[in-house]
Amino acid sequence: MNAIEKWDVFEVEAKGFSDKNPFVDYYIKGVFSSKSESVEVDGFYDSNGTYRVRFMPSFAEKYQYRIFGSFSEETLSGSFEATAPTEGNHGPVRVANQFHLAYEDGKPYNSVGTTCYAWTHQPEKRQLETLEELKKGYFNKIRFCVFPKHYLFNLRDPVTFPYEGVPTDASKLNEENFFSAMFATDNSWDFTRFNPVHFQNIEKRIKDLQVLGIQADIIVMHPYDRWGFSRMDQASDDLYWKYVIARFAAYRNVWWSLANEYDLMGSKTLFDWERYASILVEKDPYKRLRSIHNCTQFYDYTRPWVTHCSMQRTDLHKTAEFTGDWRTRFGKPVILDEIAYEGNINQCWGNISGQELTRRFWEASVRGGYAGHGETYYNPENVLWWSHGGKLHGSSPERIKFLHSILEETPGYGLKQLQIQGFGGTFSWDDVVGVPEDFKCAGTYFLIYFGIFRPSFRDYFFDESTEYEIEVIDTWDMTILSLGKKNGRIHIDLPGKEYMAIRIRKAV
Amino acid sequence: MNAIEKWDVFEVEAKGFSDKNPFVDYYIKGVFSSKSESVEVDGFYDSNGTYRVRFMPSFAEKYQYRIFGSFSEETLSGSFEATAPTEGNHGPVRVANQFHLAYEDGKPYNSVGTTCYAWTHQPEKRQLETLEELKKGYFNKIRFCVFPKHYLFNLRDPVTFPYEGVPTDASKLNEENFFSAMFATDNSWDFTRFNPVHFQNIEKRIKDLQVLGIQADIIVMHPYDRWGFSRMDQASDDLYWKYVIARFAAYRNVWWSLANEYDLMGSKTLFDWERYASILVEKDPYKRLRSIHNCTQFYDYTRPWVTHCSMQRTDLHKTAEFTGDWRTRFGKPVILDEIAYEGNINQCWGNISGQELTRRFWEASVRGGYAGHGETYYNPENVLWWSHGGKLHGSSPERIKFLHSILEETPGYGLKQLQIQGFGGTFSWDDVVGVPEDFKCAGTYFLIYFGIFRPSFRDYFFDESTEYEIEVIDTWDMTILSLGKKNGRIHIDLPGKEYMAIRIRKAV
């Protein structure tokens, strides 16, 4: 009998009709059943008369399946065994408590993401280069688009297109005319015929990411477009959504981002977004994480289908410091996927220092949220990590990895900001203190972050006798200085530098 | 005939009764008349049977005066000549247009202030040290208190007290018990008997500052108090206000700050503040600049007696970036007297870097306001510029002086932030552009500041033919690189560093 690990993908390949337009004129479905679950999923037409149905088992049990539909005269059936997961397979990421995430096996997931919008559309060599960088373990999530990207620094055609057809002429594009090119009229696409090669490559990369322990935060729609993919009609949109879900949903590291900067997509309305969400809720049986990313206007993240906030900061100066406000407002995990990128391009969303980006990561994390990385160092080849992947040039990735190692030592499922009231308590009104979200860990762990402030000392008093382990963390130099165990009035000397933190843990 | 320069102080000394309590039981007034003005002012009892009446002439004319009151059986009279001002005497600072300041002779006044709350209460040697630092020309305004200060790092008794009496015992004070010391009960003061030596020294320092071209922003009340000066009754408050005005008002470099952190003075109400203001409006014939400084709640700066906003930032992270909002809200000059200090003490209001403080100065200035400096580097002697004066240790003063030299070259009376609308204009949505406030200078001058953003280039297009002088300003390294005259599409290469600015001036 076939066997796969629980949370891996079981795929059934079936030959079927290839006349007419198999993408719309035939369908294929599967029902997968074990002792604990029975799941119906849509399959999809791939190419050359081949249909596929993918399924992710959630239990280490024996499964029976039946494949049916109009794709063929026949019905297929069979069985397989889902075995216990081996090391490194922790299952999909879920909301673990109200504000934090964990893998399905219970391992906490502290999100440190990056963004390479169009990396799967680059030449193979660049894609492999990107994977080499990702292997260094800086990030455990990456955001990228299904559709190709048309934008400043992004004028080359992608290696593949998602549809059969002929794209607008890119030979005369430059940074001056890129805006008007968004209204190109010389595209010729058949929105009912997908180009399977485009999707097969994305699947390959999703699997590569899975091996690296990286979540694939898939951006299904976006406004950076000269091909008309952002302005299709409702039937084409819905066909696209179902195809994407049928192909990608079974991969356990997939997250759904309905769109990047949805509020820049002038031809879509709130009703469209809610319709896509309803398709997703209906067609994705695994309930993978779902969100939608803004430009200037947050989506209503309280909508029941939204699992977490995927935010772009809405102010240029105050960003991650709002994390607590947004937790309160939306009541869900807060992931600041875009808070400006390390780099030096002309635009202000892409030219902050590594220090500032690292600071924003710490501010978000200590306040009970998560931040996202991007890199936009200008170069004449127009290979910028934020879009193309390639090589990293910045100073923040190492520091983000260091932060992640600190977050991994948080008791429970993540931090929240301690609410400091009045005078004379253990902490001062100007301490930003991360404490465990989980009440049962209260009083055991305090992560104080000073950001741009440069105290040369701080004093804390819990009580006369309880002992605490004191550590001074230099978040930029990535050092942890242990001051040993202390009690009573705890005086902590600090170097009077920016980007320092203190970790206080109740001694055991 | 006596002669003084216009805007200097003419003082009449008169002997009078010294029995009973001359501070309350006798009064002295003067009327000073010229062709263009006739002004009645209160005099005051100084000491040893001496009364004084001070007057500042606003016209270069011949003045007659008459001194009268209950202080003596006699009436004095006389005359003097007010002559044209000599170099360096530009008169008092006024509101020049809605949002900016100028000396009375029309010279623009671009405020770059500092704070040394208690510098006049320190030993003579330290006061002279402070004056030596001020001579270096970093600042053209200084904020300081009349009453002594009780606060963290401020536990020593002042060299003089404002009243006759015995202060609370300071020998056992430390940083731990300083808060409870605010409720000391072992003070013994006569609030009807001033100590003239205390006020004489302040006058001496006001005159020293005047010689240096520095405005004396006098803080009349404040909450940092263990002596009860912040909790006097209404009659004592009013007596104090009248005494302060009678002594200080005639000095042309005096500004009035009703209080520092007025909202921390729990024993005063809005009615009290408005009453002090009404005394000031009535008793100060020169209409010197008047404001009041907040802790967390802005005063209503739209009140007619308020000449300008003297603000403390109300957010720890976003500070001077609010300048434009505050201009709109209050419609008056915006002076951010407190936006955190350069230093390294434990508290976050006193431990930002020189870079960050300088950045806040630039942000405020380019957006059409002004910022204020302070310095709080910890040292075991507890001599911190922000309170005691002494020596400066920081890196921001030189940069503030450099900024001031740039501001002095602004056409007209100061800057406002250009409102950038839509796409495709000369400037990008993310440019922070200071332009002259005065409409008649429109289109001639643009000061673009990038702050923490690090563009490696920017492009501007005005029209094909008009020539502009282009300069790249490194606000931290204090260099100005001229790129010469350019027209058409103006491409400006930048070093991709923080704290850069571009100045664009229409070529003449």
PDB file of C-alpha atoms in Angstrom, chain B residues 258-416:
ATOM      1  CA  LEU B 258       3.318  80.500  32.332  1.00  0.00           C
ATOM      2  CA  ALA B 259       4.469  77.057  33.400  1.00  0.00           C
ATOM      3  CA  ASN B 260       6.388  73.977  32.530  1.00  0.00           C
ATOM      4  CA  GLU B 261       4.191  70.873  32.456  1.00  0.00           C
ATOM      5  CA  TYR B 262       1.251  72.908  33.739  1.00  0.00           C
ATOM      6  CA  ASP B 263      -0.879  69.759  33.654  1.00  0.00           C
ATOM      7  CA  LEU B 264       1.230  68.174  36.412  1.00  0.00           C
ATOM      8  CA  MET B 265       0.350  71.012  38.816  1.00  0.00           C
ATOM      9  CA  GLY B 266      -2.557  69.360  40.578  1.00  0.00           C
ATOM     10  CA  SER B 267      -3.353  72.309  42.819  1.00  0.00           C
ATOM     11  CA  LYS B 268      -3.932  74.697  39.889  1.00  0.00           C
ATOM     12  CA  THR B 269      -6.997  74.773  37.678  1.00  0.00           C
ATOM     13  CA  LEU B 270      -7.741  76.162  34.264  1.00  0.00           C
ATOM     14  CA  PHE B 271      -9.173  79.209  36.052  1.00  0.00           C
ATOM     15  CA  ASP B 272      -5.820  79.803  37.703  1.00  0.00           C
ATOM     16  CA  TRP B 273      -3.936  79.675  34.407  1.00  0.00           C
ATOM     17  CA  GLU B 274      -6.356  82.056  32.796  1.00  0.00           C
ATOM     18  CA  ARG B 275      -6.073  84.365  35.797  1.00  0.00           C
ATOM     19  CA  TYR B 276      -2.280  84.434  35.591  1.00  0.00           C
ATOM     20  CA  ALA B 277      -2.619  85.143  31.866  1.00  0.00           C
ATOM     21  CA  SER B 278      -4.968  88.032  32.565  1.00  0.00           C
ATOM     22  CA  ILE B 279      -2.484  89.494  35.050  1.00  0.00           C
ATOM     23  CA  LEU B 280       0.222  89.169  32.441  1.00  0.00           C
ATOM     24  CA  VAL B 281      -1.867  90.790  29.733  1.00  0.00           C
ATOM     25  CA  GLU B 282      -2.710  93.630  32.079  1.00  0.00           C
ATOM     26  CA  LYS B 283       0.704  94.192  33.648  1.00  0.00           C
ATOM     27  CA  ASP B 284       3.142  93.574  30.776  1.00  0.00           C
ATOM     28  CA  PRO B 285       2.788  96.655  28.551  1.00  0.00           C
ATOM     29  CA  TYR B 286       5.232  95.258  25.986  1.00  0.00           C
ATOM     30  CA  LYS B 287       3.077  92.261  25.049  1.00  0.00           C
ATOM     31  CA  ARG B 288       6.045  89.908  25.212  1.00  0.00           C
ATOM     32  CA  LEU B 289       5.622  86.427  23.770  1.00  0.00           C
ATOM     33  CA  ARG B 290       3.385  84.284  25.973  1.00  0.00           C
ATOM     34  CA  SER B 291       2.814  80.548  26.093  1.00  0.00           C
ATOM     35  CA  ILE B 292       2.475  77.609  28.478  1.00  0.00           C
ATOM     36  CA  HIS B 293       4.168  74.228  28.245  1.00  0.00           C
ATOM     37  CA  ASN B 294       2.405  70.874  28.622  1.00  0.00           C
ATOM     38  CA  CYS B 295       3.310  67.421  29.834  1.00  0.00           C
ATOM     39  CA  THR B 296       0.720  65.134  28.233  1.00  0.00           C
ATOM     40  CA  GLN B 297      -2.180  67.507  27.496  1.00  0.00           C
ATOM     41  CA  PHE B 298      -1.733  70.499  25.228  1.00  0.00           C
ATOM     42  CA  TYR B 299      -3.107  73.745  26.556  1.00  0.00           C
ATOM     43  CA  ASP B 300      -5.699  75.368  24.299  1.00  0.00           C
ATOM     44  CA  TYR B 301      -3.202  77.403  22.312  1.00  0.00           C
ATOM     45  CA  THR B 302      -6.012  79.110  20.444  1.00  0.00           C
ATOM     46  CA  ARG B 303      -6.660  81.227  23.573  1.00  0.00           C
ATOM     47  CA  PRO B 304      -6.177  84.864  22.547  1.00  0.00           C
ATOM     48  CA  TRP B 305      -3.429  85.587  25.077  1.00  0.00           C
ATOM     49  CA  VAL B 306      -1.250  82.741  23.730  1.00  0.00           C
ATOM     50  CA  THR B 307       1.186  84.065  21.120  1.00  0.00           C
ATOM     51  CA  HIS B 308       2.732  80.735  20.129  1.00  0.00           C
ATOM     52  CA  CYS B 309       2.602  77.033  20.967  1.00  0.00           C
ATOM     53  CA  SER B 310       5.302  75.900  23.425  1.00  0.00           C
ATOM     54  CA  MET B 311       4.865  72.178  23.129  1.00  0.00           C
ATOM     55  CA  GLN B 312       6.105  68.949  24.538  1.00  0.00           C
ATOM     56  CA  ARG B 313       5.650  66.070  22.128  1.00  0.00           C
ATOM     57  CA  THR B 314       2.808  63.822  23.258  1.00  0.00           C
ATOM     58  CA  ASP B 315       4.053  60.655  21.570  1.00  0.00           C
ATOM     59  CA  LEU B 316       7.414  58.977  22.171  1.00  0.00           C
ATOM     60  CA  HIS B 317       7.981  57.913  18.577  1.00  0.00           C
ATOM     61  CA  LYS B 318       6.300  60.410  16.300  1.00  0.00           C
ATOM     62  CA  THR B 319       7.196  63.914  17.375  1.00  0.00           C
ATOM     63  CA  ALA B 320       8.195  66.760  15.049  1.00  0.00           C
ATOM     64  CA  GLU B 321       6.414  65.019  12.168  1.00  0.00           C
ATOM     65  CA  PHE B 322       3.199  66.402  13.687  1.00  0.00           C
ATOM     66  CA  THR B 323       4.328  70.021  13.209  1.00  0.00           C
ATOM     67  CA  GLY B 324       2.000  70.636  10.274  1.00  0.00           C
ATOM     68  CA  ASP B 325      -1.000  69.175  12.088  1.00  0.00           C
ATOM     69  CA  TRP B 326      -0.329  71.422  15.062  1.00  0.00           C
ATOM     70  CA  ARG B 327       0.053  74.495  12.860  1.00  0.00           C
ATOM     71  CA  THR B 328      -3.347  73.730  11.371  1.00  0.00           C
ATOM     72  CA  ARG B 329      -4.923  72.988  14.736  1.00  0.00           C
ATOM     73  CA  PHE B 330      -3.673  76.050  16.582  1.00  0.00           C
ATOM     74  CA  GLY B 331      -2.913  78.534  13.809  1.00  0.00           C
ATOM     75  CA  LYS B 332       0.115  79.961  15.602  1.00  0.00           C
ATOM     76  CA  PRO B 333       3.894  79.508  15.586  1.00  0.00           C
ATOM     77  CA  VAL B 334       4.733  75.956  16.679  1.00  0.00           C
ATOM     78  CA  ILE B 335       7.772  75.652  18.935  1.00  0.00           C
ATOM     79  CA  LEU B 336       8.500  72.092  20.058  1.00  0.00           C
ATOM     80  CA  ASP B 337      10.354  73.043  23.203  1.00  0.00           C
ATOM     81  CA  GLU B 338      10.561  69.467  24.387  1.00  0.00           C
ATOM     82  CA  ILE B 339      10.993  66.528  22.007  1.00  0.00           C
ATOM     83  CA  ALA B 340      13.314  64.410  24.207  1.00  0.00           C
ATOM     84  CA  TYR B 341      16.891  65.333  24.996  1.00  0.00           C
ATOM     85  CA  GLU B 342      20.208  64.068  23.747  1.00  0.00           C
ATOM     86  CA  GLY B 343      21.679  61.957  26.502  1.00  0.00           C
ATOM     87  CA  ASN B 344      21.863  58.621  28.241  1.00  0.00           C
ATOM     88  CA  ILE B 345      19.956  58.850  31.517  1.00  0.00           C
ATOM     89  CA  ASN B 346      17.580  56.070  32.429  1.00  0.00           C
ATOM     90  CA  GLN B 347      14.370  57.860  31.429  1.00  0.00           C
ATOM     91  CA  CYS B 348      13.326  57.872  27.788  1.00  0.00           C
ATOM     92  CA  TRP B 349      12.738  61.625  27.622  1.00  0.00           C
ATOM     93  CA  GLY B 350      16.458  62.090  28.204  1.00  0.00           C
ATOM     94  CA  ASN B 351      18.343  59.473  26.252  1.00  0.00           C
ATOM     95  CA  ILE B 352      18.041  59.916  22.500  1.00  0.00           C
ATOM     96  CA  SER B 353      21.058  60.250  20.238  1.00  0.00           C
ATOM     97  CA  GLY B 354      22.436  63.467  18.796  1.00  0.00           C
ATOM     98  CA  GLN B 355      21.389  62.177  15.389  1.00  0.00           C
ATOM     99  CA  GLU B 356      17.785  61.691  16.459  1.00  0.00           C
ATOM    100  CA  LEU B 357      17.544  65.076  18.172  1.00  0.00           C
ATOM    101  CA  THR B 358      19.053  66.795  15.140  1.00  0.00           C
ATOM    102  CA  ARG B 359      16.614  64.906  12.917  1.00  0.00           C
ATOM    103  CA  ARG B 360      13.706  66.158  15.011  1.00  0.00           C
ATOM    104  CA  PHE B 361      14.998  69.726  14.658  1.00  0.00           C
ATOM    105  CA  TRP B 362      15.076  69.371  10.886  1.00  0.00           C
ATOM    106  CA  GLU B 363      11.666  67.718  10.725  1.00  0.00           C
ATOM    107  CA  ALA B 364      10.154  70.553  12.779  1.00  0.00           C
ATOM    108  CA  SER B 365      11.896  73.272  10.774  1.00  0.00           C
ATOM    109  CA  VAL B 366      11.123  71.974   7.286  1.00  0.00           C
ATOM    110  CA  ARG B 367       7.484  71.526   8.282  1.00  0.00           C
ATOM    111  CA  GLY B 368       7.234  75.139   9.382  1.00  0.00           C
ATOM    112  CA  GLY B 369       7.902  74.974  13.102  1.00  0.00           C
ATOM    113  CA  TYR B 370      10.852  75.120  15.488  1.00  0.00           C
ATOM    114  CA  ALA B 371      12.431  72.655  17.881  1.00  0.00           C
ATOM    115  CA  GLY B 372      14.181  72.863  21.226  1.00  0.00           C
ATOM    116  CA  HIS B 373      17.333  71.223  22.548  1.00  0.00           C
ATOM    117  CA  GLY B 374      18.230  69.712  25.892  1.00  0.00           C
ATOM    118  CA  GLU B 375      21.037  67.469  27.079  1.00  0.00           C
ATOM    119  CA  THR B 376      20.984  64.789  29.770  1.00  0.00           C
ATOM    120  CA  TYR B 377      24.223  62.843  29.855  1.00  0.00           C
ATOM    121  CA  TYR B 378      24.463  61.017  33.148  1.00  0.00           C
ATOM    122  CA  ASN B 379      27.418  61.798  35.391  1.00  0.00           C
ATOM    123  CA  PRO B 380      28.083  61.120  39.065  1.00  0.00           C
ATOM    124  CA  GLU B 381      28.337  64.863  39.829  1.00  0.00           C
ATOM    125  CA  ASN B 382      24.730  65.271  38.668  1.00  0.00           C
ATOM    126  CA  VAL B 383      25.530  68.222  36.432  1.00  0.00           C
ATOM    127  CA  LEU B 384      23.171  67.844  33.493  1.00  0.00           C
ATOM    128  CA  TRP B 385      22.837  70.669  30.984  1.00  0.00           C
ATOM    129  CA  TRP B 386      19.060  70.295  30.847  1.00  0.00           C
ATOM    130  CA  SER B 387      18.805  71.528  34.381  1.00  0.00           C
ATOM    131  CA  HIS B 388      22.114  72.806  35.710  1.00  0.00           C
ATOM    132  CA  GLY B 389      23.823  74.110  32.627  1.00  0.00           C
ATOM    133  CA  GLY B 390      27.571  73.582  32.819  1.00  0.00           C
ATOM    134  CA  LYS B 391      29.352  72.086  29.833  1.00  0.00           C
ATOM    135  CA  LEU B 392      27.799  70.503  26.767  1.00  0.00           C
ATOM    136  CA  HIS B 393      28.911  66.977  25.879  1.00  0.00           C
ATOM    137  CA  GLY B 394      26.657  66.102  22.984  1.00  0.00           C
ATOM    138  CA  SER B 395      26.920  66.037  19.233  1.00  0.00           C
ATOM    139  CA  SER B 396      23.717  67.889  18.354  1.00  0.00           C
ATOM    140  CA  PRO B 397      24.569  71.543  19.219  1.00  0.00           C
ATOM    141  CA  GLU B 398      26.979  71.971  16.279  1.00  0.00           C
ATOM    142  CA  ARG B 399      24.346  70.495  13.938  1.00  0.00           C
ATOM    143  CA  ILE B 400      21.644  72.737  15.342  1.00  0.00           C
ATOM    144  CA  LYS B 401      23.873  75.722  14.653  1.00  0.00           C
ATOM    145  CA  PHE B 402      24.356  74.445  11.102  1.00  0.00           C
ATOM    146  CA  LEU B 403      20.584  74.085  10.657  1.00  0.00           C
ATOM    147  CA  HIS B 404      20.160  77.621  11.941  1.00  0.00           C
ATOM    148  CA  SER B 405      22.571  78.908   9.299  1.00  0.00           C
ATOM    149  CA  ILE B 406      20.422  77.204   6.650  1.00  0.00           C
ATOM    150  CA  LEU B 407      17.206  78.624   8.106  1.00  0.00           C
ATOM    151  CA  GLU B 408      18.716  82.104   8.117  1.00  0.00           C
ATOM    152  CA  GLU B 409      18.862  81.870   4.337  1.00  0.00           C
ATOM    153  CA  THR B 410      15.129  81.230   3.985  1.00  0.00           C
ATOM    154  CA  PRO B 411      13.391  83.892   1.942  1.00  0.00           C
ATOM    155  CA  GLY B 412      10.818  85.714   4.051  1.00  0.00           C
ATOM    156  CA  TYR B 413       9.929  84.728   7.588  1.00  0.00           C
ATOM    157  CA  GLY B 414      10.188  80.951   7.591  1.00  0.00           C
ATOM    158  CA  LEU B 415       9.020  77.732   6.029  1.00  0.00           C
ATOM    159  CA  LYS B 416       5.844  75.760   5.634  1.00  0.00           C
TER     160      LYS B 416
END
